[in-house]
Short mmCIF file of C-alpha atoms and ligand atoms in Angstrom, two decimals:
data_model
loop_
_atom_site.label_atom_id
_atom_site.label_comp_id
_atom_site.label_asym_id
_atom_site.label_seq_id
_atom_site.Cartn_x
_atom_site.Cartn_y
_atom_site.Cartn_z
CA UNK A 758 -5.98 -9.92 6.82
CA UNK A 759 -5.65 -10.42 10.66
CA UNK A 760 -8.44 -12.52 11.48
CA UNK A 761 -10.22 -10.07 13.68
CA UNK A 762 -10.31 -8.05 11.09
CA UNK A 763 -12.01 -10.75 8.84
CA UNK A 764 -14.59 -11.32 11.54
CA UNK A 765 -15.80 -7.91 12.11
CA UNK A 766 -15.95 -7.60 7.87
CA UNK A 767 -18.44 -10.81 8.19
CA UNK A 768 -20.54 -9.56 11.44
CA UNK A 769 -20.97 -6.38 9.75
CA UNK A 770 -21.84 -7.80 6.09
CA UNK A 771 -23.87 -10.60 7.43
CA UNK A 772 -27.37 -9.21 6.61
CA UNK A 773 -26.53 -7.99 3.41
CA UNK A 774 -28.26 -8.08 0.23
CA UNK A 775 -25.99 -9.91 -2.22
CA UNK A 776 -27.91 -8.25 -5.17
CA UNK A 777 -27.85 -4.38 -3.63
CA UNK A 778 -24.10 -5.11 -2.74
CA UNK A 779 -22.98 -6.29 -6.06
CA UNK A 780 -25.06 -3.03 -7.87
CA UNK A 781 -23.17 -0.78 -5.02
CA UNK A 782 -19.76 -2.68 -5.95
CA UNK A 783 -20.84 -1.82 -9.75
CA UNK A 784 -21.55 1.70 -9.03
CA UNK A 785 -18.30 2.25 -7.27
CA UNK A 786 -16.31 0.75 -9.82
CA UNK A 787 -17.49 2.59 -12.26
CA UNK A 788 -17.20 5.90 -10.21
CA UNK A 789 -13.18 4.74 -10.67
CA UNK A 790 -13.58 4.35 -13.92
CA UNK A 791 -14.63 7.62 -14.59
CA UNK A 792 -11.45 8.86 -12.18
CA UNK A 793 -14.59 10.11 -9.94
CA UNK A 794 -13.07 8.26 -7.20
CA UNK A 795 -14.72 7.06 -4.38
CA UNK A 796 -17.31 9.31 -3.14
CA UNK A 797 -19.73 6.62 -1.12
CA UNK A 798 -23.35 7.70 -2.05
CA UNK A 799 -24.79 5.13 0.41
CA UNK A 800 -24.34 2.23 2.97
CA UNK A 801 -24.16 -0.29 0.93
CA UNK A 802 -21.34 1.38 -0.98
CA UNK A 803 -18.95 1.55 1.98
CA UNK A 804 -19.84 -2.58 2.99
CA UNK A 805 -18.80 -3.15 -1.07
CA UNK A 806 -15.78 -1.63 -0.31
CA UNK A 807 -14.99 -3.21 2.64
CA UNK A 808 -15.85 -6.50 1.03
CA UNK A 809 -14.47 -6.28 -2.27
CA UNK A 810 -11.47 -3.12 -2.19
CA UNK A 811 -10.07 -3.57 1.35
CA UNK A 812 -8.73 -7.02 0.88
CA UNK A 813 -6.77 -5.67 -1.89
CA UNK A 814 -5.39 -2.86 -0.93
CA UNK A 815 -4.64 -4.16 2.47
CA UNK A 816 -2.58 -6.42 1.01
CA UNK A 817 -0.61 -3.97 -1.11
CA UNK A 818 0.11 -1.26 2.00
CA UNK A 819 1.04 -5.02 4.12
CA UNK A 820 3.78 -6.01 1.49
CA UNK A 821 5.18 -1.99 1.13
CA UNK A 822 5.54 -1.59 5.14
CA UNK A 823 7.19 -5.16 4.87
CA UNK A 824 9.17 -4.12 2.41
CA UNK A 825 10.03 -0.77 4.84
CA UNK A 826 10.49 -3.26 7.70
CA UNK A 827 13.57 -4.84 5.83
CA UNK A 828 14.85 -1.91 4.66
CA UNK A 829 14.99 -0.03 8.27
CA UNK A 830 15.84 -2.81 10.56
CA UNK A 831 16.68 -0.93 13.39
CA UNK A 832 13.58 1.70 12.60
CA UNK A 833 10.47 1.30 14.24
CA UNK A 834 7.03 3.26 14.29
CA UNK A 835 5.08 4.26 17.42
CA UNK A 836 2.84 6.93 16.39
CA UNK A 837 1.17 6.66 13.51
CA UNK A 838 -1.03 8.89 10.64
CA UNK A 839 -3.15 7.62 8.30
CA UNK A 840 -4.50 10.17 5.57
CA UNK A 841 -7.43 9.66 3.57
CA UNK A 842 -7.89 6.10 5.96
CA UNK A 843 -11.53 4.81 4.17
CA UNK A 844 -12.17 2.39 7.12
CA UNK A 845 -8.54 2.07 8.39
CA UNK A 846 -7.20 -0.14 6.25
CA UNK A 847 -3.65 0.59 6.59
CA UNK A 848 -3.75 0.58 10.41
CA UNK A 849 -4.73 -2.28 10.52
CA UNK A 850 -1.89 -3.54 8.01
CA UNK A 851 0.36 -0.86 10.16
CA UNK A 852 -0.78 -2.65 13.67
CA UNK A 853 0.28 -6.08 12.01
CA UNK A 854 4.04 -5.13 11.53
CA UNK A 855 4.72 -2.38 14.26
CA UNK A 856 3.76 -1.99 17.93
CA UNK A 857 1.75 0.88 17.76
CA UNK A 858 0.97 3.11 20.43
CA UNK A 859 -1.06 5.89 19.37
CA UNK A 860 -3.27 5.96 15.77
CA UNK A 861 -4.36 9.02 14.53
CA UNK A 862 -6.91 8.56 11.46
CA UNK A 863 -8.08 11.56 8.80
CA UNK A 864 -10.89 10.39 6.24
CA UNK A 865 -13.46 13.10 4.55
CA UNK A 866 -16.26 10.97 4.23
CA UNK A 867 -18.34 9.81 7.93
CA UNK A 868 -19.94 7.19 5.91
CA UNK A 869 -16.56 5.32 5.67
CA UNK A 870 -14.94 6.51 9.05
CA UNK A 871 -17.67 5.66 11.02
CA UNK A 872 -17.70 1.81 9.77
CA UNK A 873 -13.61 2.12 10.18
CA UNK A 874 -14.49 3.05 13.73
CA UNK A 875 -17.08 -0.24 14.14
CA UNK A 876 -14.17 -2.04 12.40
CA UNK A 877 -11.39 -0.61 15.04
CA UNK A 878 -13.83 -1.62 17.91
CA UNK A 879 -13.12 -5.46 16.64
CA UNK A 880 -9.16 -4.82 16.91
CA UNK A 881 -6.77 -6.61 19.37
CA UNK A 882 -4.45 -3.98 19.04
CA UNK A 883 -4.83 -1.38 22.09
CA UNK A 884 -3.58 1.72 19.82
CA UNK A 885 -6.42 0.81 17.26
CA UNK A 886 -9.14 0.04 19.66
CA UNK A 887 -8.29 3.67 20.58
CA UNK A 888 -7.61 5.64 17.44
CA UNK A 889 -8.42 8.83 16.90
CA UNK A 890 -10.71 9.09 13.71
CA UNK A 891 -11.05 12.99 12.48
CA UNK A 892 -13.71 14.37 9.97
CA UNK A 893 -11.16 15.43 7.88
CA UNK A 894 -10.51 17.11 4.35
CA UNK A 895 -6.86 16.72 3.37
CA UNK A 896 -6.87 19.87 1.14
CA UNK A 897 -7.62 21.75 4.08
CA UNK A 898 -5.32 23.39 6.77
CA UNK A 899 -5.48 20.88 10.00
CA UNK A 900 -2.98 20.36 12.58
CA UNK A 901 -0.98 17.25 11.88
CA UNK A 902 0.26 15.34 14.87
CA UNK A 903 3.77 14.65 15.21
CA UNK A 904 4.11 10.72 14.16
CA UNK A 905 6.73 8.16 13.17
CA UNK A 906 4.94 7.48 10.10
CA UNK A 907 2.25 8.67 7.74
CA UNK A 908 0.67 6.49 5.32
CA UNK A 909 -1.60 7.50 1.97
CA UNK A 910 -3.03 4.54 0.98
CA UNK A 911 -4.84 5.13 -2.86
CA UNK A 912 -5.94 8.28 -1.87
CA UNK A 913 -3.53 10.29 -4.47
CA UNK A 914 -5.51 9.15 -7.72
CA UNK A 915 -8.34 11.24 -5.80
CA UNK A 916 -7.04 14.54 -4.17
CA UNK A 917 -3.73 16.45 -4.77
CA UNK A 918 -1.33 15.99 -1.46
CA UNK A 919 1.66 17.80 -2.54
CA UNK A 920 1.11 20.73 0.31
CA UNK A 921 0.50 18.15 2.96
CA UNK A 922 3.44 15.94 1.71
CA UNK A 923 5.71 18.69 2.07
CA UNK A 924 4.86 19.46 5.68
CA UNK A 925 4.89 16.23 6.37
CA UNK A 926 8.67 15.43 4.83
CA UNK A 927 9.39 19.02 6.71
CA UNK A 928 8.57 18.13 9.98
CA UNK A 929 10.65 14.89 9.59
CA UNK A 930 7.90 12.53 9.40
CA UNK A 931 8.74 9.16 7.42
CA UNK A 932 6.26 8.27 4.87
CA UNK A 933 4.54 5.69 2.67
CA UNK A 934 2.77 6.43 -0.54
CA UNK A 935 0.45 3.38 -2.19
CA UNK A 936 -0.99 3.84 -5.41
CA UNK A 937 -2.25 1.23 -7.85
CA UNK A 938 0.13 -0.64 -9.82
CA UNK A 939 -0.75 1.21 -13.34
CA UNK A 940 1.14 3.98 -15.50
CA UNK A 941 -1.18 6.34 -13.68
CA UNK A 942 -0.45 5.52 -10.41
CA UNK A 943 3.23 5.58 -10.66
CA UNK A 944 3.29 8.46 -13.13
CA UNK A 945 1.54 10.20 -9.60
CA UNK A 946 4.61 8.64 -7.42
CA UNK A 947 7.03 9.26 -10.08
CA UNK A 948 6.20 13.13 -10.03
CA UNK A 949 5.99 13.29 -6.13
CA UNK A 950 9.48 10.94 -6.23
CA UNK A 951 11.52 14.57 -7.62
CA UNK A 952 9.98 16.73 -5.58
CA UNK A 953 10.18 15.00 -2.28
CA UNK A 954 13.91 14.05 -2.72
CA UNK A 955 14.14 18.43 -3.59
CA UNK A 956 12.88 18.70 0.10
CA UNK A 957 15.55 16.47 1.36
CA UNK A 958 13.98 12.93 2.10
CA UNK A 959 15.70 9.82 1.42
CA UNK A 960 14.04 7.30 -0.49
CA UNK A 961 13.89 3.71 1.88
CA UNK A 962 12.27 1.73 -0.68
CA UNK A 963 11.47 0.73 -3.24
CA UNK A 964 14.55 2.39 -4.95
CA UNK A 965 18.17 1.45 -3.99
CA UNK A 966 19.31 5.17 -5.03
CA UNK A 967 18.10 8.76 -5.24
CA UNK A 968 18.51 9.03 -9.05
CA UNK A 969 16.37 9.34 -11.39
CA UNK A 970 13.83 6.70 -11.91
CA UNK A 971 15.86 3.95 -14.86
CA UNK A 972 12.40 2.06 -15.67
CA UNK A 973 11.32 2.13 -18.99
CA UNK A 974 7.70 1.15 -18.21
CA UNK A 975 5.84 1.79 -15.05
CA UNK A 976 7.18 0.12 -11.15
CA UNK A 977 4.87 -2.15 -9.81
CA UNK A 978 4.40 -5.44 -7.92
CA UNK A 979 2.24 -7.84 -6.74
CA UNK A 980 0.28 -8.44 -3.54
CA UNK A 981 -1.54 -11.85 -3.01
CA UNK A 982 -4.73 -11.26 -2.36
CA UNK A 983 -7.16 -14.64 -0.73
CA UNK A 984 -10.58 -13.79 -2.12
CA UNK A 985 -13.46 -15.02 0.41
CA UNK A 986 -16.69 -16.22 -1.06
CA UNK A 987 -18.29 -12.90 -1.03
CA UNK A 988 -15.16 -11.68 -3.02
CA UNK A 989 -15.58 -14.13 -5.58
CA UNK A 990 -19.19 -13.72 -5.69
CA UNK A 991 -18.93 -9.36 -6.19
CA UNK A 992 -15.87 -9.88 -8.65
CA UNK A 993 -17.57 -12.62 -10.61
CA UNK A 994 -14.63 -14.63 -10.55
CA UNK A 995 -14.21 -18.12 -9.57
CA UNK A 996 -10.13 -18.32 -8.76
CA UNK A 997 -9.13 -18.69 -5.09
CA UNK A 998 -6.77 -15.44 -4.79
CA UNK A 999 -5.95 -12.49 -7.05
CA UNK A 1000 -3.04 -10.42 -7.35
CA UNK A 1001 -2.95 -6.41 -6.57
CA UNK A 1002 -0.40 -5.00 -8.46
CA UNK A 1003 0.64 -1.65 -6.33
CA UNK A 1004 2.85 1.68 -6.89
CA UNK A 1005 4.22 2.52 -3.78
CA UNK A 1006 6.87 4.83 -2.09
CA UNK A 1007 8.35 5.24 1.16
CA UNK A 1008 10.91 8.14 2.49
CA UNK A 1009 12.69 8.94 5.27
CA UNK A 1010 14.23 11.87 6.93
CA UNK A 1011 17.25 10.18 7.19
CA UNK A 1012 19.65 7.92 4.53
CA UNK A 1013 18.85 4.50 5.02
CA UNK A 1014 21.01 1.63 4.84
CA UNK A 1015 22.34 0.69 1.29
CA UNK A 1016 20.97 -1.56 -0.68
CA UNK A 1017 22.63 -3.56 -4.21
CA UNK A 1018 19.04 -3.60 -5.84
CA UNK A 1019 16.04 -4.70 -5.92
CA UNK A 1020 13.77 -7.46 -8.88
CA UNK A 1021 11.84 -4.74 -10.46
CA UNK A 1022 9.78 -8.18 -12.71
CA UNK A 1023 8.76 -11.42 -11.87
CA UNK A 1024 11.97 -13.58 -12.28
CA UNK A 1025 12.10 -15.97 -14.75
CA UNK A 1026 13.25 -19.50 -12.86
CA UNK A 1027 14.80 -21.78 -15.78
CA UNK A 1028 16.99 -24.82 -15.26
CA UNK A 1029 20.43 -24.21 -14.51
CA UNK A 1030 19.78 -20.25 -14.51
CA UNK A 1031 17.65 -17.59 -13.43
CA UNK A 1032 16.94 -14.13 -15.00
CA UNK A 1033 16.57 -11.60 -13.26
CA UNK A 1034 15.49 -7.76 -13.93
CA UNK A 1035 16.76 -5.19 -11.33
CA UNK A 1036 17.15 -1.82 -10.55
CA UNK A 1037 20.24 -0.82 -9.22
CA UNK A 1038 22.04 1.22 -6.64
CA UNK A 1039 23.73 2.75 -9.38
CA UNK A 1040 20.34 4.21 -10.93
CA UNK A 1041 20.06 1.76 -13.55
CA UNK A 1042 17.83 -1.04 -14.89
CA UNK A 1043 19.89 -3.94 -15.60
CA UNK A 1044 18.92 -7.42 -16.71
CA UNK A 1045 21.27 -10.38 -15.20
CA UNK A 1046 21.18 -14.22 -15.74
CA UNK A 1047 22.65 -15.91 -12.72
CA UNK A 1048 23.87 -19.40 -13.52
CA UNK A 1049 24.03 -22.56 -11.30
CA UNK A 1050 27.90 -22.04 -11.04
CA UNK A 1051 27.66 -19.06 -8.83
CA UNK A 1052 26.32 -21.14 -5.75
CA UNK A 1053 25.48 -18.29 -3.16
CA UNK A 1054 24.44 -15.89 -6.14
CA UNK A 1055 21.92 -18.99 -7.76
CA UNK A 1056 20.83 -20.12 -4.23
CA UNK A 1057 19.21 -16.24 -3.65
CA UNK A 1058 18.02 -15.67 -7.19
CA UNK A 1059 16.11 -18.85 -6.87
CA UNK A 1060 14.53 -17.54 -3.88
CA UNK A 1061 13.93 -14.58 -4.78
CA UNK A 1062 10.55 -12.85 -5.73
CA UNK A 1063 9.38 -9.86 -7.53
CA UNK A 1064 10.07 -7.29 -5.18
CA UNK A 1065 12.65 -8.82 -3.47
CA UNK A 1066 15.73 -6.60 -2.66
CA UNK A 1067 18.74 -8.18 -4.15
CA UNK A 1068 21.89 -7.90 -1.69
C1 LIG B 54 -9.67 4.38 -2.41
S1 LIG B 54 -10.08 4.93 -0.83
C2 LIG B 54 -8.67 4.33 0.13
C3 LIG B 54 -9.02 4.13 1.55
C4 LIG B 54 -7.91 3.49 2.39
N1 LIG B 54 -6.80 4.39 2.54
C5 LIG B 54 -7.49 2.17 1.81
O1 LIG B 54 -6.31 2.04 1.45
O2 LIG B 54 -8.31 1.26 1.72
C6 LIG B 54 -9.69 6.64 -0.88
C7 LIG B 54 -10.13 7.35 0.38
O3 LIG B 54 -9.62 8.70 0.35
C8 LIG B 54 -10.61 9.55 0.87
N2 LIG B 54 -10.36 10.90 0.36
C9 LIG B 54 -10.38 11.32 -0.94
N3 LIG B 54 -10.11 12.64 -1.00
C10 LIG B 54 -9.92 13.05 0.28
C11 LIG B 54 -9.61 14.31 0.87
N4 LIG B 54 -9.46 15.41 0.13
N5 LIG B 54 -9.48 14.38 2.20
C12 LIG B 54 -9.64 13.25 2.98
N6 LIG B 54 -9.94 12.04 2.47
C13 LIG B 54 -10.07 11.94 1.15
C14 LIG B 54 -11.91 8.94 0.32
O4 LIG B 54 -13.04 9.40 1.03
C15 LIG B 54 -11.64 7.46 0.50
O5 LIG B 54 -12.02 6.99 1.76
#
């Protein structure tokens, strides 16, 4: 996370109670659990989830708009939408990657948006500093600003967006869709992934085709995630990082540039060879073992990662 970021997280969490934060991170959690999502009761709710949620999934919507970054070279977003924004994390992943101009944010709960706006206030980036934050229920008519991009970022496992997705692919808006990396979450992309290719989006990543999905489990990958002390100390774990495993989707009004595939696994590195699971640009799923005698072909399978598109 950018380090202003990380600062205003610390100035704002540094009177906390360790044991009220670590009940509220408890409470929370188990609201998920119960697929309640995450309706914050109290104060201390919102400062668990900015100290033990927003890490993570900032570093899942960071490695998708990478991942859109490659894909769309010559692409770039301005104007900006973030739906169901909690306290802006993927602006601030957004405002890392793009030169943002204008930020518009929509969140339901003023318990969140209102630390998102403290947070904001920290930013270096002029178009955050500035955002527009909105009161806003999603399942409710609103007007939607025109914007280069829209992101929903985990919001899907807790309100239905299909009516709001629709406008959105309609009025030509390019979108990404993070979810987390279980058979729930992409069973939620996977159903969107028909219909929004119906209403004439491309998909950008992380398919190489429009097809059908080929994957006989569910798509996910990893984000590294650098847990702080106050991480460690609300997850009870003792390791330096974690990894969020994330669902994600992201479409364009227009057919982006073509891609051979992409490592739908972790690779497995052996000597002399390296195996390597991908999804294709022919719609399939296809296992490959690349051996040290195709030079350029080992050279980038040894390189790459999970996730990595394969050209
Ligand atoms: C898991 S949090 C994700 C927050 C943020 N996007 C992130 O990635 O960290 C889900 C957010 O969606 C918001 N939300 C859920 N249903 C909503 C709705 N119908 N309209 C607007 N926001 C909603 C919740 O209040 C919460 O802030």
């Amino acid at each position: 996370m950018p380090l202003a970021l990380q600062a205003a997280i610390e100035e704002i969490a540094a009177n906390i109670e360790i044991p009220s934060i670590r009940t509220a991170h408890s409470e929370l959690s188990e609201a998920y659990r119960r697929g309640e999502g995450s309706h914050f009761r109290n104060k201390d709710q919102t400062i668990a989830y900015l100290l033990a949620r927003m890490p993570a999934t900032y570093a899942a919507v960071f490695k998708a708009l990478l991942d859109l970054r490659e894909r769309l070279p010559e692409w770039t977003c301005k104007t900006l939408l973030d739906l169901g924004a909690g306290p802006g994390t993927a602006s601030w992943a957004a405002s890392e990657i793009f030169p943002l101009q204008t930020v518009h944010l929509f969140e339901k709960s003023f318990s969140i948006l209102s630390l998102g706006r403290k947070l904001a206030a920290y930013s270096e980036t002029p178009a955050l500093k500035s955002a527009s934050w909105s009161e806003q229920d999603l399942t409710r008519p609103f007007e939607l600003p025109k914007a280069d991009l829209a992101i929903l970022s985990y919001v899907l496992a807790e309100t239905d967006c299909t009516d709001l997705i629709q406008k959105l692919i309609l009025q030509g808006t390019t979108l990404l869709i993070v979810e987390p990396g279980t058979p729930k979450g992409f069973s939620t992309i996977l159903a969107l992934r028909k219909k929004i290719v119906e209403w004439g989006a491309y998909i950008a990543a992380p398919c190489p085709h429009q097809g059908e999905c080929p994957m006989s489990s569910w798509c996910h990958f990893p984000a590294r995630v650098e847990r702080t002390k106050i991480h460690k100390i609300l997850k009870e774990g003792s390791m330096g990082y974690e990894d969020e495993k994330f669902s994600y989707l992201a479409v364009t009004p227009f057919a982006p540039p073509p891609l051979e595939g992409r490592l739908v696994e972790k690779p497995l590195k052996l000597s002399g060879h390296v195996k390597l699971t991908l999804c294709t640009k022919e719609g399939t799923c296809e296992q490959r073992t690349i051996s040290r005698k195709q030079k350029e072909l080992y050279r980038q399978a040894r390189d790459a990662e999970w996730s990595s598109p394969w050209m």
